[in-house]
Amino acid sequence: MNIRSVALSEIDIPYPLTVVGSTSDEKNLARVVEGFGDASKEAVKRIQKENAFSGSKGSSYLALIEGAKRTNNILFVGLGSKAKLDAHSLAANVAGLLAKLKTIKTRRVAIYLPSFAGKGLSIERVAQSITESLVLSQYKFGKYYSDKSKNKKLLLEEIDYVVDKAGEKKLSEKGKEYGAIVADAMCVTRDLGNEPANVMTPDQVAKEAQAMAKKEGLTCKVFKEADLKKMKMGALLGVAQGSINKPNLIVLEKKPKNAKKTICLVGKGVTFDTGGISIKPSKDMEKMKFDMMGAAAVIGTMKAISKMNLPIHIIGITPCVENMPGHNAQRPGDIVTASNNKTIEVINTDAEGRLILADALAYAQKFKPDAIIDLATLTGMCVYTFGDKCMGLMTNNAKLGSKVTKAGTDSGERTWELPMWDDYDDLIKSKYCDIQNVSSGLAGTITAGKFLQHFVADYPWVHLDIAGVAWADSPNPYTPVGATGAGVRLLCQLLKDWK
Ligand code: BES
Ligand code: MG
Ligand code: ZN
């Protein structure tokens, strides 16, 4: 796929097809396309006279133009109401655009960027979003089909981003470059998640992280079981002890000389979650291969930031384990001691994510970070609460909370904050030691967050429960069924805009 930025005045041969976005508030479609020549204007006047295109969300119209100067055909894509245009709707609009292009099967196309821009959505942002969606829509996890033709990638070869003035080409290129970095990282995250758990074991995650780090110039340290014992990570080890697949803690790091801030990203890496002795029902259990999407998002993000020149010391920490029943598995009622000396009663072995994060978060403190952000497919309750529409956000620091919320809004990956009142603390008090790993059943997502809070001391911290957004059960034009890569966009935005 080859993407170029082109100014209207530079178009010498008419495009076979140009995509133009338009809102339902647009009264003068002819003005939107006037840059493409008089014939386009005339064609558009006809459309409006016949009320053939409303601009409502999901609507589209293919206008055939004869004798045009800059484009032979225009595909209009409805963007819905102008007031509702934002980063989130932009991604959906671009997805609609791609779905239409797939049915038209063209190999060369122009996309008129200004027509997709709006309040708060610059040319640069539009170029970024379209690039992300173009790359992501061509993602396919097809390696396990024996018929290799099923693994073929599809679609467009030549794409031109058209802007009004030559001076805007820089913006378009900048957005394109950033969008490509983010989308590539999301594909890394998707690949890690879509691999089955018999392949993507903790060892394999470590191998993938090491290979990526070597290629991108990051440092990568993998702590193995013996190291974890020395580090007294009793909570992590307790979860891991039921599986023959050994646990690890992967630490990826980029430390630029001019770093002014230190930020730790922590991701839950349960390569398969059977529930352990508190075993899960079989229905949908195969989806628990995605229980490492937090770790996968951190690894993908580390790849992205290796290509972005940020004055931040960034550390990606991913505890990786497999949660299995077995003769050596941890029992309900077991008491383990985490590396910060807190004692935990394991009431339910299926609440394992918070146990491995406990030790990983305690480890993050070692870097004296300005912020800790963790991502985890932590609770089924979060899926019930939000569906696949947003992540749950919990924090001990309102300022950091709003920073992350803003990054979510700006990146199109929305979050919603849940309360962390002290009143919830009682729900995870243990009868026999400091805390227990589940509440009596109430406030499942919040008490999981409250549990984690015991391991971050006073460092500014945000917990993102990504259980609802980490994988897709039904496809959309830029997300096939399977791992979505959720979290990468938000983290990249947060780090890029960090002040
Ligand atoms: N990995 C699951 C959470 C999960 C469930 C994510 C479904 C996505 C879809 C986590 O380890 C888990 O099992 N949590 C339990 C906690 C409970 C035992 C308190 C849950 O949510 O049921
Ligand atoms: Mg579990
Ligand atoms: Zn889990």
Short mmCIF file of C-alpha atoms and ligand atoms in Angstrom, two decimals:
data_model
loop_
_atom_site.label_atom_id
_atom_site.label_comp_id
_atom_site.label_asym_id
_atom_site.label_seq_id
_atom_site.Cartn_x
_atom_site.Cartn_y
_atom_site.Cartn_z
CA MET A 1 0.00 0.00 0.00
CA ASN A 2 1.47 3.26 -1.12
CA ILE A 3 0.08 6.49 0.38
CA ARG A 4 1.02 9.95 -0.93
CA SER A 5 -0.13 13.43 -0.01
CA VAL A 6 -1.25 15.59 -2.93
CA ALA A 7 -2.57 19.16 -3.20
CA LEU A 8 -5.61 19.82 -5.41
CA SER A 9 -3.56 21.93 -7.81
CA GLU A 10 -1.09 19.07 -8.34
CA ILE A 11 -3.65 16.63 -9.73
CA ASP A 12 -2.87 16.26 -13.42
CA ILE A 13 -4.75 13.08 -14.40
CA PRO A 14 -8.28 12.65 -13.00
CA TYR A 15 -8.61 9.99 -10.30
CA PRO A 16 -10.79 7.00 -11.12
CA LEU A 17 -12.42 7.51 -7.70
CA THR A 18 -12.33 10.11 -4.94
CA VAL A 19 -13.86 9.60 -1.52
CA VAL A 20 -15.52 12.65 0.03
CA GLY A 21 -17.11 12.83 3.47
CA SER A 22 -20.12 14.99 4.18
CA THR A 23 -22.22 15.61 7.27
CA SER A 24 -26.01 15.62 7.37
CA ASP A 25 -25.82 19.37 8.09
CA GLU A 26 -24.09 20.19 4.82
CA LYS A 27 -26.37 22.43 2.76
CA ASN A 28 -23.96 23.01 -0.09
CA LEU A 29 -22.38 19.80 -1.31
CA ALA A 30 -21.22 21.54 -4.48
CA ARG A 31 -18.95 23.77 -2.45
CA VAL A 32 -17.37 20.74 -0.78
CA VAL A 33 -16.20 19.36 -4.11
CA GLU A 34 -15.64 22.54 -6.08
CA GLY A 35 -11.89 21.96 -6.01
CA PHE A 36 -12.39 18.95 -8.24
CA GLY A 37 -13.72 21.00 -11.17
CA ASP A 38 -16.98 22.26 -12.62
CA ALA A 39 -18.27 18.86 -13.75
CA SER A 40 -18.11 17.64 -10.15
CA LYS A 41 -20.08 20.66 -9.01
CA GLU A 42 -22.76 20.02 -11.60
CA ALA A 43 -23.03 16.34 -10.70
CA VAL A 44 -23.43 17.22 -7.07
CA LYS A 45 -26.16 19.75 -7.77
CA ARG A 46 -28.14 16.96 -9.42
CA ILE A 47 -27.68 14.70 -6.39
CA GLN A 48 -28.99 17.37 -4.08
CA LYS A 49 -31.93 18.14 -6.31
CA GLU A 50 -32.93 14.50 -6.30
CA ASN A 51 -32.24 14.13 -2.56
CA ALA A 52 -30.11 11.12 -3.37
CA PHE A 53 -27.64 11.58 -0.50
CA SER A 54 -28.48 12.79 2.97
CA GLY A 55 -25.10 12.67 4.70
CA SER A 56 -26.61 10.64 7.54
CA LYS A 57 -24.30 8.17 9.27
CA GLY A 58 -23.79 5.04 7.21
CA SER A 59 -25.26 6.56 4.04
CA SER A 60 -23.25 6.75 0.84
CA TYR A 61 -23.66 7.68 -2.79
CA LEU A 62 -21.52 6.99 -5.82
CA ALA A 63 -21.67 9.89 -8.27
CA LEU A 64 -20.45 9.20 -11.79
CA ILE A 65 -18.92 12.25 -13.35
CA GLU A 66 -18.16 12.79 -16.99
CA GLY A 67 -15.57 15.21 -18.30
CA ALA A 68 -14.28 16.04 -14.86
CA LYS A 69 -10.98 17.77 -14.38
CA ARG A 70 -9.67 15.98 -11.30
CA THR A 71 -11.85 12.98 -10.61
CA ASN A 72 -14.11 10.74 -12.64
CA ASN A 73 -16.22 9.44 -9.81
CA ILE A 74 -16.96 10.59 -6.30
CA LEU A 75 -17.97 8.31 -3.47
CA PHE A 76 -19.82 10.34 -0.86
CA VAL A 77 -19.72 8.96 2.66
CA GLY A 78 -22.22 10.21 5.23
CA LEU A 79 -20.65 11.41 8.49
CA GLY A 80 -23.86 12.08 10.42
CA SER A 81 -24.43 15.22 12.42
CA LYS A 82 -21.64 17.79 12.48
CA ALA A 83 -21.97 18.36 16.23
CA LYS A 84 -21.12 14.71 16.93
CA LEU A 85 -17.86 14.60 14.96
CA ASP A 86 -15.01 13.50 17.21
CA ALA A 87 -12.08 11.09 17.21
CA HIS A 88 -14.33 8.18 18.07
CA SER A 89 -16.88 8.87 15.33
CA LEU A 90 -14.05 9.54 12.89
CA ALA A 91 -12.80 5.98 13.27
CA ALA A 92 -16.33 4.71 12.64
CA ASN A 93 -16.71 6.98 9.62
CA VAL A 94 -13.45 5.77 8.15
CA ALA A 95 -14.57 2.20 8.80
CA GLY A 96 -17.72 2.94 6.77
CA LEU A 97 -15.58 4.35 4.00
CA LEU A 98 -13.46 1.21 3.89
CA ALA A 99 -16.48 -1.07 3.83
CA LYS A 100 -17.77 0.80 0.76
CA LEU A 101 -14.39 0.71 -0.98
CA LYS A 102 -14.24 -3.05 -0.52
CA THR A 103 -17.45 -3.45 -2.49
CA ILE A 104 -16.21 -1.17 -5.26
CA LYS A 105 -12.90 -3.04 -5.59
CA THR A 106 -10.76 -0.22 -6.86
CA ARG A 107 -6.99 -0.33 -6.65
CA ARG A 108 -6.33 3.39 -6.89
CA VAL A 109 -8.24 5.95 -4.92
CA ALA A 110 -8.04 9.50 -3.65
CA ILE A 111 -9.39 10.54 -0.26
CA TYR A 112 -10.26 14.20 0.18
CA LEU A 113 -9.06 14.84 3.75
CA PRO A 114 -10.62 18.29 4.41
CA SER A 115 -14.08 16.82 3.94
CA PHE A 116 -13.53 14.53 6.95
CA ALA A 117 -12.08 17.23 9.21
CA GLY A 118 -14.22 19.16 11.65
CA LYS A 119 -14.20 20.94 14.96
CA GLY A 120 -11.19 19.60 16.83
CA LEU A 121 -10.34 17.22 13.99
CA SER A 122 -7.40 18.59 12.04
CA ILE A 123 -6.10 17.44 8.66
CA GLU A 124 -3.29 15.75 10.57
CA ARG A 125 -5.73 13.87 12.81
CA VAL A 126 -7.83 12.78 9.84
CA ALA A 127 -4.76 11.51 7.96
CA GLN A 128 -3.76 9.60 11.09
CA SER A 129 -7.16 7.96 11.55
CA ILE A 130 -7.54 7.01 7.91
CA THR A 131 -4.05 5.51 7.86
CA GLU A 132 -4.73 3.54 11.04
CA SER A 133 -7.93 2.14 9.60
CA LEU A 134 -6.40 1.37 6.22
CA VAL A 135 -3.58 -0.62 7.81
CA LEU A 136 -5.84 -2.30 10.37
CA SER A 137 -8.47 -3.24 7.80
CA GLN A 138 -5.86 -5.28 5.96
CA TYR A 139 -4.90 -7.20 9.10
CA LYS A 140 -5.58 -10.88 8.90
CA PHE A 141 -4.58 -13.72 11.22
CA GLY A 142 -4.58 -16.49 8.65
CA LYS A 143 -1.37 -18.39 9.30
CA TYR A 144 -3.07 -21.53 10.59
CA TYR A 145 -5.13 -22.27 7.47
CA SER A 146 -3.52 -25.14 5.56
CA ASP A 147 -4.83 -23.54 2.37
CA LYS A 148 -2.36 -20.67 2.15
CA SER A 149 -4.51 -18.71 -0.28
CA LYS A 150 -6.76 -17.91 2.70
CA ASN A 151 -3.92 -15.89 4.13
CA LYS A 152 -3.87 -13.45 1.22
CA LYS A 153 -4.17 -9.79 2.12
CA LEU A 154 -6.51 -7.69 0.09
CA LEU A 155 -7.29 -4.29 -1.29
CA LEU A 156 -5.83 -1.00 -2.23
CA GLU A 157 -2.45 -0.31 -3.76
CA GLU A 158 -2.34 3.40 -4.50
CA ILE A 159 -3.94 5.91 -2.18
CA ASP A 160 -3.61 9.68 -2.42
CA TYR A 161 -4.57 11.94 0.46
CA VAL A 162 -5.82 15.10 -1.22
CA VAL A 163 -5.53 18.43 0.61
CA ASP A 164 -6.51 21.94 -0.49
CA LYS A 165 -3.13 23.64 -0.39
CA ALA A 166 0.44 22.43 -0.89
CA GLY A 167 1.27 23.76 2.58
CA GLU A 168 -1.08 21.20 4.14
CA LYS A 169 0.79 18.24 2.72
CA LYS A 170 3.18 18.34 5.69
CA LEU A 171 0.27 17.87 8.08
CA SER A 172 -1.11 15.01 6.07
CA GLU A 173 2.29 13.30 6.00
CA LYS A 174 2.78 13.78 9.74
CA GLY A 175 -0.61 12.25 10.53
CA LYS A 176 0.08 9.41 8.13
CA GLU A 177 3.42 8.57 9.74
CA TYR A 178 2.04 8.55 13.28
CA GLY A 179 -1.04 6.56 12.21
CA ALA A 180 1.17 3.94 10.55
CA ILE A 181 3.31 3.55 13.68
CA VAL A 182 0.26 3.09 15.91
CA ALA A 183 -1.49 0.69 13.54
CA ASP A 184 1.65 -1.40 13.11
CA ALA A 185 1.93 -1.66 16.90
CA MET A 186 -1.72 -2.71 17.11
CA CYS A 187 -1.03 -5.48 14.61
CA VAL A 188 1.80 -6.72 16.84
CA THR A 189 -0.63 -6.70 19.78
CA ARG A 190 -3.27 -8.52 17.75
CA ASP A 191 -0.82 -11.20 16.62
CA LEU A 192 0.30 -11.89 20.20
CA GLY A 193 -3.32 -12.22 21.29
CA ASN A 194 -4.66 -14.27 18.41
CA GLU A 195 -2.00 -16.96 18.77
CA PRO A 196 -3.47 -19.92 20.66
CA ALA A 197 -2.31 -20.54 24.21
CA ASN A 198 -0.47 -23.75 23.29
CA VAL A 199 1.84 -21.56 21.20
CA MET A 200 1.82 -18.24 23.06
CA THR A 201 3.11 -19.51 26.41
CA PRO A 202 4.86 -17.17 28.86
CA ASP A 203 8.19 -18.31 27.37
CA GLN A 204 6.99 -17.47 23.89
CA VAL A 205 5.74 -14.01 24.92
CA ALA A 206 9.23 -13.37 26.32
CA LYS A 207 10.85 -14.54 23.08
CA GLU A 208 8.61 -12.24 21.03
CA ALA A 209 9.32 -9.29 23.34
CA GLN A 210 13.06 -9.93 23.16
CA ALA A 211 13.06 -10.19 19.38
CA MET A 212 11.08 -6.96 19.07
CA ALA A 213 13.36 -5.16 21.55
CA LYS A 214 16.48 -6.24 19.69
CA LYS A 215 15.11 -5.02 16.38
CA GLU A 216 13.86 -1.70 17.74
CA GLY A 217 16.78 -0.88 20.03
CA LEU A 218 14.98 -1.27 23.37
CA THR A 219 16.42 -3.06 26.36
CA CYS A 220 14.61 -6.18 27.49
CA LYS A 221 15.18 -8.13 30.66
CA VAL A 222 13.31 -11.36 31.34
CA PHE A 223 13.09 -12.50 34.96
CA LYS A 224 12.61 -16.27 35.14
CA GLU A 225 11.07 -18.39 37.88
CA ALA A 226 14.27 -18.57 39.95
CA ASP A 227 14.63 -14.77 39.75
CA LEU A 228 11.01 -14.28 40.77
CA LYS A 229 11.61 -16.46 43.82
CA LYS A 230 14.60 -14.32 44.79
CA MET A 231 12.48 -11.22 44.28
CA LYS A 232 9.88 -12.75 46.64
CA MET A 233 7.02 -12.43 44.18
CA GLY A 234 4.83 -14.86 46.07
CA ALA A 235 1.55 -13.66 44.56
CA LEU A 236 2.72 -14.14 40.98
CA LEU A 237 4.36 -17.48 41.74
CA GLY A 238 1.25 -18.78 43.49
CA VAL A 239 -0.79 -18.35 40.31
CA ALA A 240 1.91 -19.92 38.15
CA GLN A 241 2.53 -23.03 40.26
CA GLY A 242 -0.26 -25.09 38.70
CA SER A 243 1.16 -24.98 35.19
CA ILE A 244 4.14 -26.70 33.58
CA ASN A 245 4.60 -23.52 31.56
CA LYS A 246 6.94 -21.45 33.69
CA PRO A 247 6.15 -17.82 34.55
CA ASN A 248 8.24 -14.76 33.87
CA LEU A 249 8.33 -11.00 34.25
CA ILE A 250 9.33 -9.11 31.12
CA VAL A 251 10.76 -5.61 31.48
CA LEU A 252 11.10 -3.54 28.30
CA GLU A 253 12.74 -0.18 28.59
CA LYS A 254 13.55 2.94 26.63
CA LYS A 255 15.60 5.54 28.45
CA PRO A 256 16.48 8.58 26.34
CA LYS A 257 19.24 10.86 27.67
CA ASN A 258 16.91 13.86 27.69
CA ALA A 259 14.19 12.04 29.66
CA LYS A 260 12.30 14.36 32.00
CA LYS A 261 9.64 11.92 33.21
CA THR A 262 9.43 8.25 34.06
CA ILE A 263 6.33 6.26 33.19
CA CYS A 264 5.66 2.56 33.85
CA LEU A 265 3.18 0.61 31.71
CA VAL A 266 2.10 -2.68 33.28
CA GLY A 267 0.08 -5.33 31.43
CA LYS A 268 -1.62 -8.53 32.66
CA GLY A 269 -0.17 -11.49 30.78
CA VAL A 270 -2.20 -14.57 31.65
CA THR A 271 -1.53 -16.65 28.55
CA PHE A 272 -4.49 -18.85 29.44
CA ASP A 273 -6.98 -18.51 32.28
CA THR A 274 -8.79 -21.74 33.14
CA GLY A 275 -9.69 -20.23 36.51
CA GLY A 276 -7.38 -22.74 38.22
CA ILE A 277 -8.99 -24.86 40.96
CA SER A 278 -11.89 -22.36 40.98
CA ILE A 279 -12.33 -23.55 37.42
CA LYS A 280 -14.38 -21.65 34.84
CA PRO A 281 -17.37 -23.13 32.99
CA SER A 282 -16.42 -24.55 29.55
CA LYS A 283 -18.63 -22.21 27.55
CA ASP A 284 -16.45 -19.46 26.06
CA MET A 285 -13.38 -20.69 27.95
CA GLU A 286 -11.42 -20.77 24.67
CA LYS A 287 -11.56 -16.96 24.73
CA MET A 288 -9.32 -16.94 27.79
CA LYS A 289 -6.34 -17.13 25.43
CA PHE A 290 -6.98 -13.37 25.23
CA ASP A 291 -6.28 -12.95 28.94
CA MET A 292 -2.86 -11.59 28.03
CA MET A 293 -4.10 -8.64 25.98
CA GLY A 294 -2.91 -6.18 28.63
CA ALA A 295 0.64 -7.50 28.23
CA ALA A 296 0.24 -7.59 24.45
CA ALA A 297 -0.89 -3.94 24.41
CA VAL A 298 2.14 -2.93 26.48
CA ILE A 299 4.53 -4.81 24.18
CA GLY A 300 2.89 -3.26 21.08
CA THR A 301 3.06 0.21 22.63
CA MET A 302 6.74 -0.27 23.44
CA LYS A 303 7.35 -1.00 19.77
CA ALA A 304 5.47 2.18 18.80
CA ILE A 305 7.33 4.43 21.23
CA SER A 306 10.67 3.05 20.03
CA LYS A 307 9.88 4.96 16.82
CA MET A 308 8.65 8.14 18.51
CA ASN A 309 11.17 10.57 19.83
CA LEU A 310 9.74 11.23 23.30
CA PRO A 311 11.63 12.78 26.24
CA ILE A 312 10.27 10.12 28.59
CA HIS A 313 11.84 7.13 30.30
CA ILE A 314 9.28 4.44 29.53
CA ILE A 315 9.23 1.00 31.13
CA GLY A 316 6.91 -1.78 29.97
CA ILE A 317 6.38 -4.47 32.61
CA THR A 318 4.45 -7.63 31.80
CA PRO A 319 4.02 -10.48 34.28
CA CYS A 320 3.28 -13.65 32.27
CA VAL A 321 1.78 -16.86 33.68
CA GLU A 322 -0.64 -19.61 32.80
CA ASN A 323 -3.50 -20.21 35.28
CA MET A 324 -4.09 -23.97 35.40
CA PRO A 325 -5.52 -26.52 37.81
CA GLY A 326 -3.14 -29.37 38.60
CA HIS A 327 -1.61 -31.37 41.41
CA ASN A 328 0.54 -28.43 42.42
CA ALA A 329 -2.03 -25.71 41.80
CA GLN A 330 -2.81 -23.07 44.38
CA ARG A 331 -5.92 -23.76 46.52
CA PRO A 332 -8.73 -21.47 47.60
CA GLY A 333 -7.77 -20.36 51.11
CA ASP A 334 -4.03 -20.34 50.43
CA ILE A 335 -2.21 -17.32 51.83
CA VAL A 336 0.63 -15.84 49.76
CA THR A 337 3.01 -12.96 50.43
CA ALA A 338 3.64 -10.41 47.69
CA SER A 339 7.02 -8.73 47.18
CA ASN A 340 5.89 -5.63 49.11
CA ASN A 341 5.26 -7.95 52.10
CA LYS A 342 1.47 -7.70 51.94
CA THR A 343 -0.26 -10.99 52.70
CA ILE A 344 -3.12 -12.15 50.50
CA GLU A 345 -5.75 -14.80 51.07
CA VAL A 346 -6.61 -16.43 47.74
CA ILE A 347 -10.35 -16.95 48.12
CA ASN A 348 -10.86 -17.58 44.41
CA THR A 349 -8.05 -18.82 42.17
CA ASP A 350 -9.86 -17.32 39.18
CA ALA A 351 -9.12 -13.81 40.46
CA GLU A 352 -5.52 -14.39 39.34
CA GLY A 353 -4.89 -11.27 37.27
CA ARG A 354 -4.77 -9.01 40.31
CA LEU A 355 -2.34 -11.42 42.00
CA ILE A 356 0.25 -11.28 39.23
CA LEU A 357 -0.27 -7.52 38.86
CA ALA A 358 0.30 -7.09 42.59
CA ASP A 359 3.93 -8.12 42.24
CA ALA A 360 4.37 -6.33 38.92
CA LEU A 361 3.02 -3.05 40.33
CA ALA A 362 5.21 -3.39 43.42
CA TYR A 363 8.16 -3.88 41.06
CA ALA A 364 7.22 -0.75 39.08
CA GLN A 365 7.80 1.37 42.22
CA LYS A 366 11.49 0.60 41.91
CA PHE A 367 11.66 3.14 39.06
CA LYS A 368 10.13 5.92 41.21
CA PRO A 369 7.78 6.67 38.32
CA ASP A 370 5.78 9.84 37.72
CA ALA A 371 2.93 7.60 36.65
CA ILE A 372 1.99 3.92 36.55
CA ILE A 373 -0.67 2.81 34.06
CA ASP A 374 -1.82 -0.79 34.11
CA LEU A 375 -3.99 -2.56 31.54
CA ALA A 376 -5.74 -5.82 32.29
CA THR A 377 -8.58 -8.06 31.14
CA LEU A 378 -9.40 -8.13 34.81
CA THR A 379 -13.10 -8.67 35.44
CA GLY A 380 -16.11 -10.20 33.72
CA MET A 381 -18.15 -7.54 35.60
CA CYS A 382 -16.51 -4.83 33.50
CA VAL A 383 -17.85 -6.53 30.36
CA TYR A 384 -21.34 -6.59 31.88
CA THR A 385 -21.09 -2.94 32.83
CA PHE A 386 -19.69 -1.38 29.66
CA GLY A 387 -20.03 -4.03 26.98
CA ASP A 388 -17.42 -3.43 24.29
CA LYS A 389 -17.92 0.34 24.27
CA CYS A 390 -15.20 1.52 26.64
CA MET A 391 -12.60 0.61 29.24
CA GLY A 392 -13.18 0.94 32.97
CA LEU A 393 -10.83 3.50 34.56
CA MET A 394 -9.85 3.56 38.22
CA THR A 395 -7.25 5.81 39.80
CA ASN A 396 -5.71 7.12 43.02
CA ASN A 397 -4.87 10.45 41.38
CA ALA A 398 -7.49 12.72 39.80
CA LYS A 399 -4.96 14.63 37.70
CA LEU A 400 -3.53 11.50 36.11
CA GLY A 401 -7.06 10.14 35.76
CA SER A 402 -8.13 13.10 33.66
CA LYS A 403 -4.95 12.92 31.57
CA VAL A 404 -5.68 9.32 30.69
CA THR A 405 -9.36 10.10 30.09
CA LYS A 406 -8.36 12.87 27.69
CA ALA A 407 -5.95 10.56 25.86
CA GLY A 408 -8.86 8.14 25.56
CA THR A 409 -11.14 10.76 24.09
CA ASP A 410 -8.48 12.12 21.73
CA SER A 411 -7.45 8.68 20.51
CA GLY A 412 -11.02 7.42 20.10
CA GLU A 413 -10.49 4.73 22.77
CA ARG A 414 -12.95 5.79 25.41
CA THR A 415 -12.71 5.20 29.15
CA TRP A 416 -15.19 5.66 31.98
CA GLU A 417 -14.16 6.28 35.56
CA LEU A 418 -15.45 4.21 38.45
CA PRO A 419 -15.32 5.42 42.07
CA MET A 420 -12.57 4.30 44.43
CA TRP A 421 -14.04 5.42 47.73
CA ASP A 422 -12.46 4.10 50.94
CA ASP A 423 -15.84 2.53 51.71
CA TYR A 424 -14.96 -0.27 49.29
CA ASP A 425 -11.86 -1.25 51.30
CA ASP A 426 -13.85 -3.33 53.76
CA LEU A 427 -15.06 -5.62 50.99
CA ILE A 428 -11.58 -7.10 50.51
CA LYS A 429 -10.50 -7.39 54.15
CA SER A 430 -9.40 -10.92 54.98
CA LYS A 431 -10.31 -12.81 58.13
CA TYR A 432 -6.79 -14.25 58.42
CA CYS A 433 -4.35 -11.83 56.78
CA ASP A 434 -4.07 -8.36 55.18
CA ILE A 435 -6.41 -8.66 52.21
CA GLN A 436 -8.32 -11.23 50.19
CA ASN A 437 -8.35 -11.44 46.42
CA VAL A 438 -12.11 -11.13 45.88
CA SER A 439 -14.99 -9.28 47.44
CA SER A 440 -18.08 -11.06 48.68
CA GLY A 441 -19.53 -10.63 45.19
CA LEU A 442 -20.41 -6.95 45.13
CA ALA A 443 -18.61 -4.25 43.11
CA GLY A 444 -16.50 -6.77 41.19
CA THR A 445 -14.65 -4.32 38.97
CA ILE A 446 -14.07 -1.67 41.62
CA THR A 447 -12.85 -4.09 44.29
CA ALA A 448 -10.37 -5.52 41.77
CA GLY A 449 -9.07 -1.96 41.35
CA LYS A 450 -9.04 -1.47 45.11
CA PHE A 451 -6.99 -4.64 45.46
CA LEU A 452 -4.40 -3.34 42.99
CA GLN A 453 -4.18 -0.03 44.83
CA HIS A 454 -2.50 -1.86 47.72
CA PHE A 455 0.54 -2.37 45.49
CA VAL A 456 1.21 1.10 44.08
CA ALA A 457 1.89 2.94 47.36
CA ASP A 458 1.36 6.67 46.70
CA TYR A 459 2.58 6.70 43.13
CA PRO A 460 0.10 8.28 40.70
CA TRP A 461 -1.62 5.29 39.13
CA VAL A 462 -4.39 4.47 36.70
CA HIS A 463 -5.88 1.02 36.23
CA LEU A 464 -7.65 0.29 32.94
CA ASP A 465 -9.92 -2.75 32.87
CA ILE A 466 -9.91 -3.71 29.18
CA ALA A 467 -11.94 -6.93 29.55
CA GLY A 468 -14.74 -5.66 27.29
CA VAL A 469 -12.64 -4.15 24.51
CA ALA A 470 -9.63 -6.46 24.17
CA TRP A 471 -11.19 -8.78 21.62
CA ALA A 472 -14.09 -8.66 19.16
CA ASP A 473 -16.72 -11.38 18.91
CA SER A 474 -18.08 -9.87 15.70
CA PRO A 475 -16.09 -8.04 13.03
CA ASN A 476 -16.15 -4.42 11.90
CA PRO A 477 -14.39 -3.09 8.80
CA TYR A 478 -11.08 -2.57 10.53
CA THR A 479 -11.29 -5.24 13.23
CA PRO A 480 -11.76 -8.86 12.30
CA VAL A 481 -13.00 -11.28 14.97
CA GLY A 482 -10.30 -11.75 17.62
CA ALA A 483 -7.79 -9.49 19.33
CA THR A 484 -8.44 -5.78 18.72
CA GLY A 485 -5.23 -4.13 19.91
CA ALA A 486 -7.20 -1.98 22.37
CA GLY A 487 -5.08 0.21 24.61
CA VAL A 488 -2.25 0.88 22.16
CA ARG A 489 -3.87 3.97 20.65
CA LEU A 490 -4.67 5.40 24.06
CA LEU A 491 -1.20 4.78 25.49
CA CYS A 492 0.56 6.23 22.43
CA GLN A 493 -1.64 9.32 22.57
CA LEU A 494 -1.00 9.72 26.29
CA LEU A 495 2.77 9.46 25.91
CA LYS A 496 2.91 11.63 22.77
CA ASP A 497 0.94 14.43 24.46
CA TRP A 498 2.51 14.08 27.93
CA LYS A 499 3.25 17.44 29.56
N1 BES B 1 -9.73 -13.07 32.99
C1 BES B 1 -10.84 -13.00 33.85
C2 BES B 1 -11.75 -11.81 33.56
C3 BES B 1 -12.56 -11.89 32.29
C4 BES B 1 -13.72 -12.64 32.25
C5 BES B 1 -12.19 -11.16 31.19
C6 BES B 1 -14.46 -12.66 31.09
C7 BES B 1 -12.95 -11.19 30.05
C8 BES B 1 -14.10 -11.94 30.00
C9 BES B 1 -10.37 -12.88 35.30
O1 BES B 1 -9.21 -13.53 35.61
C10 BES B 1 -11.44 -13.52 36.12
O2 BES B 1 -11.60 -14.69 36.02
N2 BES B 1 -12.12 -12.73 36.93
C11 BES B 1 -13.18 -13.21 37.72
C12 BES B 1 -13.06 -12.58 39.08
C13 BES B 1 -13.97 -13.18 40.10
C14 BES B 1 -13.52 -14.58 40.46
C15 BES B 1 -13.98 -12.29 41.31
C16 BES B 1 -14.49 -12.79 37.06
O3 BES B 1 -14.57 -11.68 36.55
O4 BES B 1 -15.40 -13.61 37.02
MG MG B 2 -9.50 -15.52 36.17
ZN ZN B 3 -7.89 -13.74 34.09
#
